[in-house]
Coordinates of C-alpha atoms in Angstrom, one line a residue:
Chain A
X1 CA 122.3 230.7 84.1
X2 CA 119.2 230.3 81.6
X3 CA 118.9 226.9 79.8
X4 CA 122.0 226.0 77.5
X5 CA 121.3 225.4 73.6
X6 CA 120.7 221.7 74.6
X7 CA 118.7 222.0 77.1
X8 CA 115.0 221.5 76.1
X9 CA 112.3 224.5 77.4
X10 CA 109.2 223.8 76.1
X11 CA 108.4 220.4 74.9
X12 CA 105.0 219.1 73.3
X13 CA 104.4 215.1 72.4
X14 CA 101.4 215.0 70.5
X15 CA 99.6 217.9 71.9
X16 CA 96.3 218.1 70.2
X17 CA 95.2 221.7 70.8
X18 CA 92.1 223.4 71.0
X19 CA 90.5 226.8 70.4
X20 CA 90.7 228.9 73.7
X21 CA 86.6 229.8 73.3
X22 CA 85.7 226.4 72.4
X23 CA 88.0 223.6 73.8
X24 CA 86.0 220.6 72.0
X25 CA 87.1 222.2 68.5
X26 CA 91.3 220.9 68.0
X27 CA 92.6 223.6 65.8
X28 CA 95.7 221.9 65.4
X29 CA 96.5 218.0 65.7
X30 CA 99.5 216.0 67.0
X31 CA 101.8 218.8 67.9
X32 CA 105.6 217.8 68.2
X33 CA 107.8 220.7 69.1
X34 CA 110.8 221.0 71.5
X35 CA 112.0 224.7 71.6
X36 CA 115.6 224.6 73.4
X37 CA 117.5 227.4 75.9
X38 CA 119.1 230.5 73.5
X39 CA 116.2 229.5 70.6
X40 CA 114.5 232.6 68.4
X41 CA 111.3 230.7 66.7
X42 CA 109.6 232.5 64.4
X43 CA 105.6 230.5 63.7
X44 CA 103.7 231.6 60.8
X45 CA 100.1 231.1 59.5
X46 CA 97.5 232.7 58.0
X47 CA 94.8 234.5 60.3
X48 CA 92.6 231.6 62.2
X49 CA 95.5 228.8 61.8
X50 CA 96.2 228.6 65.3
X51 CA 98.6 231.0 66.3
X52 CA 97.2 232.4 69.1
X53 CA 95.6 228.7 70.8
X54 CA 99.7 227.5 70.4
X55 CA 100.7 230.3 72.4
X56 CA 98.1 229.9 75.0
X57 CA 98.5 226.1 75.1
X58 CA 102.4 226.7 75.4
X59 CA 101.9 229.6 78.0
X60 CA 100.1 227.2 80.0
X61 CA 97.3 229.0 80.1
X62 CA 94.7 226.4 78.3
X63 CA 95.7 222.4 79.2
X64 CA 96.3 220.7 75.8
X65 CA 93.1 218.5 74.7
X66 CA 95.9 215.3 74.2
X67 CA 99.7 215.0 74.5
X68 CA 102.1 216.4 77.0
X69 CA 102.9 219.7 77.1
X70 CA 106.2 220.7 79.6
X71 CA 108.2 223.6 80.7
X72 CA 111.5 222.5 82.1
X73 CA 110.5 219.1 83.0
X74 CA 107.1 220.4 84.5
X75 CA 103.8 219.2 83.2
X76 CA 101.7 222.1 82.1
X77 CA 99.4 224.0 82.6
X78 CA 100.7 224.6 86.2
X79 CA 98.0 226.2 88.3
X80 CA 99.0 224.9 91.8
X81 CA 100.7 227.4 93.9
X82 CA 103.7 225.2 95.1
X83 CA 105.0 224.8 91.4
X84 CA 103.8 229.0 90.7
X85 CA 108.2 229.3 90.8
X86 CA 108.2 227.0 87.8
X87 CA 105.1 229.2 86.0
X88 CA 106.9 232.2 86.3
X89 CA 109.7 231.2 83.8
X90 CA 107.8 231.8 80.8
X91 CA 106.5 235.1 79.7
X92 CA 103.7 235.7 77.6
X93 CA 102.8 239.1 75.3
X94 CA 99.0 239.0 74.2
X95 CA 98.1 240.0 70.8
X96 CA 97.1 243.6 71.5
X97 CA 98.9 243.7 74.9
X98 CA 96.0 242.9 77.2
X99 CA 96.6 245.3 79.6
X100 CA 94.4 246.1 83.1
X101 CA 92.5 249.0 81.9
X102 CA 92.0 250.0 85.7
X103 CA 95.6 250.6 85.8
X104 CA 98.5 253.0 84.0
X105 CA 101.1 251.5 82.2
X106 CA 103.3 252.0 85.1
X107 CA 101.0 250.5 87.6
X108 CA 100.4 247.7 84.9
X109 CA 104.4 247.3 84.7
X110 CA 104.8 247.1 87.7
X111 CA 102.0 244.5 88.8
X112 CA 103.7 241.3 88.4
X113 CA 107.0 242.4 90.8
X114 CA 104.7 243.9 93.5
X115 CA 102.3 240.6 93.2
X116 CA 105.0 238.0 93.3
X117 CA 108.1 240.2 95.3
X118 CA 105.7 241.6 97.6
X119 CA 107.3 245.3 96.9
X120 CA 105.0 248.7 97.8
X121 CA 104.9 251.1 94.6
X122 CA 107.5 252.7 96.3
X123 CA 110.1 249.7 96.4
X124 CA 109.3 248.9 93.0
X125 CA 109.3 252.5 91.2
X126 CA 113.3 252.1 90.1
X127 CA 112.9 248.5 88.5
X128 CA 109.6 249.9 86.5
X129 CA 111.6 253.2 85.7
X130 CA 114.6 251.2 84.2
X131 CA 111.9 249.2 82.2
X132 CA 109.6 252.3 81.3
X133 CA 112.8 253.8 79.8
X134 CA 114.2 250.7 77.7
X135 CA 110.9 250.2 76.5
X136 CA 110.7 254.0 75.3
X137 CA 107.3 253.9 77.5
X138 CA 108.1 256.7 80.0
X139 CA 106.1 259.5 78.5
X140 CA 103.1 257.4 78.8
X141 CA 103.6 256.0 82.4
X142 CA 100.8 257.7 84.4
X143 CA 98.4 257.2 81.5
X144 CA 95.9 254.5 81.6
X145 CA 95.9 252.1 78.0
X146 CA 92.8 253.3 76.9
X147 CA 94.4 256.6 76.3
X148 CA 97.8 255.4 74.3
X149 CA 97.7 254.3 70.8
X150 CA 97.1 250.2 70.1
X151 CA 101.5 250.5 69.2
X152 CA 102.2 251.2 72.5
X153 CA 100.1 249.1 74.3
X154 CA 101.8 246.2 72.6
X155 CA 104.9 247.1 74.1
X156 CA 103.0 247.9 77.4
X157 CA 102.6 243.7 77.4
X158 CA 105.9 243.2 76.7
X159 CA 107.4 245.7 79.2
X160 CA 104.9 243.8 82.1
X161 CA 106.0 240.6 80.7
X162 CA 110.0 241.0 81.3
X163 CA 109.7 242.2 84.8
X164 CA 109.9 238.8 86.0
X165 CA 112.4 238.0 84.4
X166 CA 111.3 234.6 82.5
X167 CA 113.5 232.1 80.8
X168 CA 111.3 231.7 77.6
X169 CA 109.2 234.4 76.0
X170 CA 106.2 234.2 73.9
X171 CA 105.0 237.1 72.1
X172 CA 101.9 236.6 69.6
X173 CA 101.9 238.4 66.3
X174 CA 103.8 241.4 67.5
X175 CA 103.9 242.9 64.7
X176 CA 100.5 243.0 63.5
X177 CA 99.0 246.3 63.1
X178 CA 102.0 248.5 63.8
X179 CA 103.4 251.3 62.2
X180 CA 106.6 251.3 60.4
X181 CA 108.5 252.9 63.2
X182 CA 107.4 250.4 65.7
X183 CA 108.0 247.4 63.3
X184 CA 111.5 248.5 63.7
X185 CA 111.5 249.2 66.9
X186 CA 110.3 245.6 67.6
X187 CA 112.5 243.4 65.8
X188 CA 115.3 245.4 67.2
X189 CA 114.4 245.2 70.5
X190 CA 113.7 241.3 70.1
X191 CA 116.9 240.6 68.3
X192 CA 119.0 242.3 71.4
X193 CA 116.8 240.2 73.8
X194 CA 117.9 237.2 72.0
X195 CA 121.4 238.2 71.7
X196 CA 121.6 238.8 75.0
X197 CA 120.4 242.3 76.6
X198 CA 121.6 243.7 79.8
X199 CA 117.9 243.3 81.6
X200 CA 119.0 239.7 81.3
X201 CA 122.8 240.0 82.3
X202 CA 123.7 239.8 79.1
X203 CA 122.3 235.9 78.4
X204 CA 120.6 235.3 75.1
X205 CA 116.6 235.3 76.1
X206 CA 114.7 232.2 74.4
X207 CA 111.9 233.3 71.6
X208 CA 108.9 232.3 70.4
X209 CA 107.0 234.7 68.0
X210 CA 104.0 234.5 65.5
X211 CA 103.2 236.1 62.9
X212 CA 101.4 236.0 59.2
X213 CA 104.0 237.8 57.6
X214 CA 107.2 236.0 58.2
X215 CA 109.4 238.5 56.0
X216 CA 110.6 240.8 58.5
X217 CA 111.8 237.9 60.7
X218 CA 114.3 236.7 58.0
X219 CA 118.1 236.6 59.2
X220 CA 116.2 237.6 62.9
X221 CA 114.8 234.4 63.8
X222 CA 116.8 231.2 64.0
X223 CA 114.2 228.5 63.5
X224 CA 110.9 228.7 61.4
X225 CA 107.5 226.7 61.8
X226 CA 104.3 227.0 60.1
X227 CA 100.8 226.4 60.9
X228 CA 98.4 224.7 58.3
X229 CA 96.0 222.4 57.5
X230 CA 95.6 222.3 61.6
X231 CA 99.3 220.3 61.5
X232 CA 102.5 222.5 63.0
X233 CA 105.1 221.7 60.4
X234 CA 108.5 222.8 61.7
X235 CA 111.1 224.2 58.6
X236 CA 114.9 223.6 59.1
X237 CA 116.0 227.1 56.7
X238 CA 114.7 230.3 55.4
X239 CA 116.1 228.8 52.3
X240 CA 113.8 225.5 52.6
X241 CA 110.8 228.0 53.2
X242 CA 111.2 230.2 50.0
X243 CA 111.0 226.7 47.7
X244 CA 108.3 225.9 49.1
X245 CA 105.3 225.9 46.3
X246 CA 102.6 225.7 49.5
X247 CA 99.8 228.4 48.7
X248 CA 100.0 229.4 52.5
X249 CA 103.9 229.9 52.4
X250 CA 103.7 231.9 49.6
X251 CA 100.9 233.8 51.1
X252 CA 103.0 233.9 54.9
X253 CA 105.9 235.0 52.0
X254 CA 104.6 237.3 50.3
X255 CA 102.1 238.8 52.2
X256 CA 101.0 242.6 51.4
X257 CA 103.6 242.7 48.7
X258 CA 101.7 244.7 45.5
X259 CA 100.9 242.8 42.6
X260 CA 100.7 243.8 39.3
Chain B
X1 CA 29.2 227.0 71.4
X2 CA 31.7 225.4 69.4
X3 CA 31.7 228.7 67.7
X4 CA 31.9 230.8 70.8
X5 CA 34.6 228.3 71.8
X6 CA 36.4 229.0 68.5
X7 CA 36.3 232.9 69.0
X8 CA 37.9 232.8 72.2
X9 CA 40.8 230.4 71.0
X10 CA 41.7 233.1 68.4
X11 CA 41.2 236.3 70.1
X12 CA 44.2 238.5 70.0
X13 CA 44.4 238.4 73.9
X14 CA 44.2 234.6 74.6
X15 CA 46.9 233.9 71.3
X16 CA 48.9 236.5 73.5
X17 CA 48.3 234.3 76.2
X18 CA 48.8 231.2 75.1
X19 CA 52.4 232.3 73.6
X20 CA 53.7 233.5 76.8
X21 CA 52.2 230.4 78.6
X22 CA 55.2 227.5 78.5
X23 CA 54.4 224.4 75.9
X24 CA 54.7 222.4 79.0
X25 CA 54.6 223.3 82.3
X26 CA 56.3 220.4 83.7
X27 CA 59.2 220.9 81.1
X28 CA 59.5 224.8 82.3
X29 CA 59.4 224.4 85.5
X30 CA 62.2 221.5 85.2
X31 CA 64.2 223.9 83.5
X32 CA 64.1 226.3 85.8
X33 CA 64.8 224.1 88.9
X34 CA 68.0 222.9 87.2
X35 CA 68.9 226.0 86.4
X36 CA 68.4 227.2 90.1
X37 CA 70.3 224.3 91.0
X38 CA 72.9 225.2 88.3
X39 CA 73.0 228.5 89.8
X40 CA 73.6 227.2 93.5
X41 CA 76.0 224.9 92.5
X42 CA 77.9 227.8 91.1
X43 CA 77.9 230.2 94.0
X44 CA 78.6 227.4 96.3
X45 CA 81.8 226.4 94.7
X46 CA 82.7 229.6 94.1
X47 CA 82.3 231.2 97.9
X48 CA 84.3 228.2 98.6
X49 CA 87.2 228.8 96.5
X50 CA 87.4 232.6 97.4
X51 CA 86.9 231.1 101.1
X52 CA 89.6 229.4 100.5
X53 CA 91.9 231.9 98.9
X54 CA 91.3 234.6 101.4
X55 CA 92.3 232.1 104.3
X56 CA 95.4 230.7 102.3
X57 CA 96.7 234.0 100.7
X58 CA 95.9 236.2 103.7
X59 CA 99.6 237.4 103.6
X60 CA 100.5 236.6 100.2
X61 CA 101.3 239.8 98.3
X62 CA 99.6 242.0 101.3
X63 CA 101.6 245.5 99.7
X64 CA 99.4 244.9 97.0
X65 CA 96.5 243.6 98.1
X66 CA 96.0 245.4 101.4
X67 CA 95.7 248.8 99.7
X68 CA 93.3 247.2 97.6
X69 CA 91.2 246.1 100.4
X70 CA 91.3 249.8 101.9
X71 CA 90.2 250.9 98.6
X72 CA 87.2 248.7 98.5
X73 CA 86.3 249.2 101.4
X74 CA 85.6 253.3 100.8
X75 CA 84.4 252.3 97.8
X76 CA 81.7 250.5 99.5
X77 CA 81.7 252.9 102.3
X78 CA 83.0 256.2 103.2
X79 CA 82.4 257.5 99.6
X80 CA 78.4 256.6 100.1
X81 CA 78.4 258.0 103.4
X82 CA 76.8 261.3 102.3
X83 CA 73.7 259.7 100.6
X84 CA 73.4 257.4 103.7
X85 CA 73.1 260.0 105.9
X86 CA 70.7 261.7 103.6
X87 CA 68.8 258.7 103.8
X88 CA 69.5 258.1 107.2
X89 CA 67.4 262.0 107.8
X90 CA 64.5 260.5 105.3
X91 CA 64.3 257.0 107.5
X92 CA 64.1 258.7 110.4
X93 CA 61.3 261.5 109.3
X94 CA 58.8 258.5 107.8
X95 CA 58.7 256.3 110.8
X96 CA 58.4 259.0 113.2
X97 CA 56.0 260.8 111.0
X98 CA 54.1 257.8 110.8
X99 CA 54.3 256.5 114.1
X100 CA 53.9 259.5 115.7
X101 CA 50.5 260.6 113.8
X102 CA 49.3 256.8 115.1
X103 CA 50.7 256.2 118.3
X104 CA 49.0 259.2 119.8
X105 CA 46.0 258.4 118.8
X106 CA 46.2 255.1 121.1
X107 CA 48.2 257.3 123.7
X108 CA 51.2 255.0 123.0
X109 CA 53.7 257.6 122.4
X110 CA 56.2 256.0 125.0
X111 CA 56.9 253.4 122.3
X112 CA 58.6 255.6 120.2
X113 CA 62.0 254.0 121.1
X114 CA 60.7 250.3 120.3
X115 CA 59.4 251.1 117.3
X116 CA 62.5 252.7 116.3
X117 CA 64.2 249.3 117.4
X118 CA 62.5 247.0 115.8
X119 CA 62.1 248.7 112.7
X120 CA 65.6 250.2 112.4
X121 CA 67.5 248.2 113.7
X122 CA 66.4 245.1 113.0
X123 CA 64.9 245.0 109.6
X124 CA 64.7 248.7 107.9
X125 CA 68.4 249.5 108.4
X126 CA 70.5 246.6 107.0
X127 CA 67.9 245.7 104.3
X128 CA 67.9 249.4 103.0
X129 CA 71.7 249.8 103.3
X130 CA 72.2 246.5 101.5
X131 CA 69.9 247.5 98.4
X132 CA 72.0 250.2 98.1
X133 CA 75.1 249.0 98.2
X134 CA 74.0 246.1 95.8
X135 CA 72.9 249.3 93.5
X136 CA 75.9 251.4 93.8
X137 CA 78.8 249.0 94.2
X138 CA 77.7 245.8 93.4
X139 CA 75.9 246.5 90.1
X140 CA 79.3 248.1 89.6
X141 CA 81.4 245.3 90.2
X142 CA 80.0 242.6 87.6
X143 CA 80.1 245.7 84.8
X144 CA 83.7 246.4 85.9
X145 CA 84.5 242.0 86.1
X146 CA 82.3 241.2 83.1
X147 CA 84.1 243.7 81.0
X148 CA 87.9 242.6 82.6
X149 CA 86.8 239.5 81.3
X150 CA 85.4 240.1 77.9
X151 CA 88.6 242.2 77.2
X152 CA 91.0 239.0 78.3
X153 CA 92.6 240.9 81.6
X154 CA 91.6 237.6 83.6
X155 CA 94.0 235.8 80.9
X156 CA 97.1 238.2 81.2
X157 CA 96.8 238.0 85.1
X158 CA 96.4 234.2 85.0
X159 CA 99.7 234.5 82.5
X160 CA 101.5 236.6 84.9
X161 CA 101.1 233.9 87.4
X162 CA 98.6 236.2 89.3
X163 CA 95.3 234.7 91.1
X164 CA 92.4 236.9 89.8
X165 CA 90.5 235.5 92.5
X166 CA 92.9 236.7 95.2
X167 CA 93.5 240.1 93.0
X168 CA 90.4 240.8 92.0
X169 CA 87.9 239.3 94.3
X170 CA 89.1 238.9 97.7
X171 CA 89.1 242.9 98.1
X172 CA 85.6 243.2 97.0
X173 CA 84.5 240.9 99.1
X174 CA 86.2 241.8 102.3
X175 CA 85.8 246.0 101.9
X176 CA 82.4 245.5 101.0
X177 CA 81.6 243.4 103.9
X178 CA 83.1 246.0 106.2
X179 CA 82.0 248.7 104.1
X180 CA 78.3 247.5 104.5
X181 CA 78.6 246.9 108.3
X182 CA 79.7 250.7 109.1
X183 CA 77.1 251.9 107.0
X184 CA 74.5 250.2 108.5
X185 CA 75.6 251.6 111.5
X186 CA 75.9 254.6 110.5
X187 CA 72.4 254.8 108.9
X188 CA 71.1 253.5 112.0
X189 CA 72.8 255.7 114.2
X190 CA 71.5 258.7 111.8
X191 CA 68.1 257.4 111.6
X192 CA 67.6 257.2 115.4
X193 CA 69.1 260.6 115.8
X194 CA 66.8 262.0 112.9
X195 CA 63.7 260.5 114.4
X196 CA 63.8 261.9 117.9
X197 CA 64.1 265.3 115.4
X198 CA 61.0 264.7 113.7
X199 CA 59.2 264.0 117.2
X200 CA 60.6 267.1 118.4
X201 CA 59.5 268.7 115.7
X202 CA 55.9 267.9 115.7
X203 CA 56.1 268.7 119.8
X204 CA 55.7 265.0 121.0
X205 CA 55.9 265.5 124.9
X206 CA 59.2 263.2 124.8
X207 CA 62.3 264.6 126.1
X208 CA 65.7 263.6 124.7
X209 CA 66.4 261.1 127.8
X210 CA 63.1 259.8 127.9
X211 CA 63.8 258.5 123.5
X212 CA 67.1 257.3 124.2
X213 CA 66.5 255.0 127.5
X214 CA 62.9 253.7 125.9
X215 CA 66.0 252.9 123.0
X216 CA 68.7 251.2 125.4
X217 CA 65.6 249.2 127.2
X218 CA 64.5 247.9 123.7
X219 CA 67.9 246.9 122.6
X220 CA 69.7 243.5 123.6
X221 CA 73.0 241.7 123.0
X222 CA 71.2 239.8 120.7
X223 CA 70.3 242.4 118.4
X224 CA 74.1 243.8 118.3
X225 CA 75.4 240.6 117.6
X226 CA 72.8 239.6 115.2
X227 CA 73.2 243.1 113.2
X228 CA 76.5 242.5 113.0
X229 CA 76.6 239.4 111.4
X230 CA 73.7 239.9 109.2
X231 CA 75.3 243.0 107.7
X232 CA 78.7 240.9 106.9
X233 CA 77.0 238.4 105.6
X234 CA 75.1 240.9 103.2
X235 CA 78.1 242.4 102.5
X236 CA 79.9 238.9 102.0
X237 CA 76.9 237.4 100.0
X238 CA 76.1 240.6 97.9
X239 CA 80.1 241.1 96.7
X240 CA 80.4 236.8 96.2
X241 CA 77.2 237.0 93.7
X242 CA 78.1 239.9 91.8
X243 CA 81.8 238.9 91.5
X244 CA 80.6 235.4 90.4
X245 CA 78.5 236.4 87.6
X246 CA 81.6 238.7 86.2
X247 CA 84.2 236.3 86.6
X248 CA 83.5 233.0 87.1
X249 CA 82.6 231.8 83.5
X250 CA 83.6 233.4 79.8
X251 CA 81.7 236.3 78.7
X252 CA 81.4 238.4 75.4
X253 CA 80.9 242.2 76.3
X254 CA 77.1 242.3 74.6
X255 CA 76.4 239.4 77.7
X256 CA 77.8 241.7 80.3
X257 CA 74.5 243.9 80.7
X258 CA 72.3 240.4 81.1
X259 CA 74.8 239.2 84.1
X260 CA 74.2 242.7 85.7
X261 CA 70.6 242.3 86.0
X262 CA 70.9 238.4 87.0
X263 CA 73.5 239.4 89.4
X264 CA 71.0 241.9 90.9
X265 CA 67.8 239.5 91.5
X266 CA 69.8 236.7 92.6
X267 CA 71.6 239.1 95.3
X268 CA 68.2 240.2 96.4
X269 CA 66.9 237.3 96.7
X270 CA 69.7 235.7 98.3
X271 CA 69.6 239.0 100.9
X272 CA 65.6 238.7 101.2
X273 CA 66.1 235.0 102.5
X274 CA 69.0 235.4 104.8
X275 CA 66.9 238.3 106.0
X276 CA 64.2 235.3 106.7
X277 CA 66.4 232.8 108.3
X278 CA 67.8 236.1 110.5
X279 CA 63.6 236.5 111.5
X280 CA 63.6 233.1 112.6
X281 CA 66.9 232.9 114.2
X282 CA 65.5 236.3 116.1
X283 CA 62.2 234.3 117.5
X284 CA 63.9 231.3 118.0
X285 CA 66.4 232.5 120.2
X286 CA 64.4 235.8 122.1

């Protein structure tokens, strides 16, 4: 059963957090966030706010410079390999997808099951089929990701990141730089997740995205944060956002919209 | 004189000089000590931790990592096995060449098979076959790390919960320590067999029998244990230096080239002295 709406995943307490090439410079100061089970977060900001150092610092993957940080009850970042069970719950998609260029997508895919379940390509080949085919990544599977488009190796990251099956997943800015088609194909595939897909059994997934244009994510995602002035400000409606006068908001609002 | 003095100070060769020469010796040569130091630190904690991971993780994830192993290790191996037995043909035609235009001169052809030994098998043939594999493997590997980790693949395997020291170095370093070991035996074996056929060639009264017992009576235990371990330890300290310099700390892909050719030196080096302390060990014990 993944985490009921009360429930608390992820929890900071005034997490100062710093920039993942630079730790000694806090890009953004006394974070206070609790993101519960069955959650869809949407975070804006403008390019250089912090988006990406919040999802590394919540995917444990840089320790906050201040504050507690946990993930179900454990203090993060885990690194030790007795609490690796407790790691595995969240799921992160880079910006860009991040893939092992040594690898094809269906190698990549299928990396994290044959690490962590011990499985030869063999044992694993049905769970990464099912996935290569719900992703709409099977014409690409033998082909390594320097030879698909930067649209499909975004989804390449995601596809890797479900195989585990995590409780909580983070995806950073996954719509920037796509096509129309994938736009759609994204927010889709994001909304079933968080409805409840069948990879899951049917439960609701838990969300976190970012993003600098928070339009498409209206009536998708259920609670809204922003990032500025280095300070995560969390927003109770879509409704509270759109009165806001902020120069950022309007720019997170109304971003790419011709003027004139 | 003063004048004289003056012209020399501010001749293009000596203002050449003078910019290359540190501002202060004692400053420079600090630096470079602690940098040295730096650098030892660095490699020591680092064999350590893959040490440690290898002896932890042996079974951890062995469908994956096993084949990974294999791989490295014909990386490292089978696949230069044409161009060591190439080189294994030149080897053997230089010191016989050599030896044999000298040695019969002081009518001390029957020491064909010694020389062979001693400079096959106990300095030539791991020495060579490591500079090579440093060259074709190891050169390869910091490019290959250096670039994983400019492109942030050490992050998304860190994120999936994956040990890049267990995934990415602890098959280098094992495959290219066995990899290195079965060359070397290989070149040796080649080089030996390739040198009695440059004596032949140039009609050295020596009959096939005659090379190969003056080559059993040269060789001991000690020099089959002692090639064995210096060759793993080649391989182990060749794959641990050029892994460290693509991994172990944050690069941008224009600082990959620069690690290479650290990498490089300080994996010579480091072979050059634990070809030393091998010398010594060698005397010491015979």
């Amino acid at each position: 059963m993944k985490g009921g709406k009360s429930s608390p995943i992820l929890e900071m307490r005034g997490v100062d957090i710093g920039a993942l090439r630079d730790r000694s410079t806090v890009i953004l100061k006394n974070v206070n966030w609790t993101v519960a089970g069955g959650d869809f977060w949407v975070v804006g900001g403008v390019q250089g706010s912090g988006k990406t150092d919040l999802m590394m610092t919540a995917g444990g993957l840089i320790p906050p410079v201040s504050g507690s940080c946990q993930l179900l009850g454990e203090s993060m970042p885990i690194f030790e390999e007795g609490r690796l069970a407790a790691r595995l719950k969240i799921g992160l998609v880079f910006d860009g997808g991040q893939l092992l260029n040594h690898l094809t997508v269906a190698e990549n895919i299928a990396l994290p099951i044959r690490y962590h379940h011990n499985l030869s390509p063999a044992d694993a080949k049905a769970e990464v089929q099912r996935m290569l085919e719900m992703t709409g990544l099977a014409p690409w599977a033998d082909n390594t990701p320097g030879a698909i488009g930067r649209n499909w190796q975004q989804r390449v990251g995601l596809a890797r990141a479900l195989m585990l099956r995590p409780e909580i997943l983070l995806v950073d800015n996954p719509l920037g730089g796509l096509d129309l088609r994938h736009r759609s194909w994204w927010l889709n595939f994001l909304g079933e997740l968080s409805a409840g897909h069948d990879w899951f059994g049917g439960q609701p997934l838990t969300l976190v995205v970012t993003g600098d244009d928070l339009r498409p994510w209206r009536n998708r995602a259920k609670q809204i944060a922003l990032l500025k002035e280095r300070q995560f400000v969390e927003l109770g409606s879509w409704e509270q956002l759109e009165k806001m006068n902020d120069a950022s908001v309007v720019e997170l609002m109304t971003f790419g919209t011709p003027t004139g | 004189m003063q004048k004289g003095n003056a012209s020399t100070i501010e001749s293009p060769q000596v203002r050449l000089g003078l910019r290359l020469l540190p501002r202060s010796l004692t400053t420079y040569l600090g630096r470079k000590l602690f940098r040295f130091l730096l650098a030892i630190q660095g490699l020591g904690a680092f064999t350590l931790i893959t040490l440690g991971v290898m002896l932890t993780k042996f079974t951890t994830a062995r469908r994956l990592i096993h084949p990974l192993v294999v791989q490295q290790t014909s990386r490292s191996g089978l696949r230069l096995l044409p161009m060591f037995l190439f080189l294994a043909l030149a080897l053997g035609l230089v010191i016989i060449g050599q030896t044999v235009s000298w040695a019969t001169r002081f009518g001390a052809i029957n020491y064909l098979g010694t020389v062979m030994v001693i400079v096959v098998v106990r300095e030539l043939g791991p020495m060579i076959a490591a500079l090579l594999v440093l060259s074709r493997v190891g050169a390869a590997n910091v490019i290959e790390l250096g670039t994983a980790r400019a492109m942030g693949e050490v992050e998304a395997l860190e994120a999936l919960g994956i040990d890049p020291i267990h995934y990415l170095v602890v098959p280098r370093v094992v495959g290219m320590a066995i990899g290195l070991f079965s060359l070397t035996v290989y070149l040796i074996l080649g080089a030996l067999c390739s040198g009695y056929l440059w004596a032949f060639l140039q009609d050295v009264p020596l009959r096939p029998g005659d090379y190969f017992r003056q080559l059993a009576e040269s060789l001991s235990g000690l020099d089959f244990a002692l090639l064995g371990l210096k060759t793993l330890l080649f391989g182990f300290i060749i794959s641990i230096v050029t892994c460290y310099h693509g991994l172990a700390q944050p690069l941008r892909l224009e600082e990959v080239s620069f690690q290479t050719v650290r990498a490089i030196a300080q994996s010579v080096i480091a072979c050059v002295l634990l070809d030393a302390l091998f010398i010594v060990i060698y005397l010491t014990v015979s």
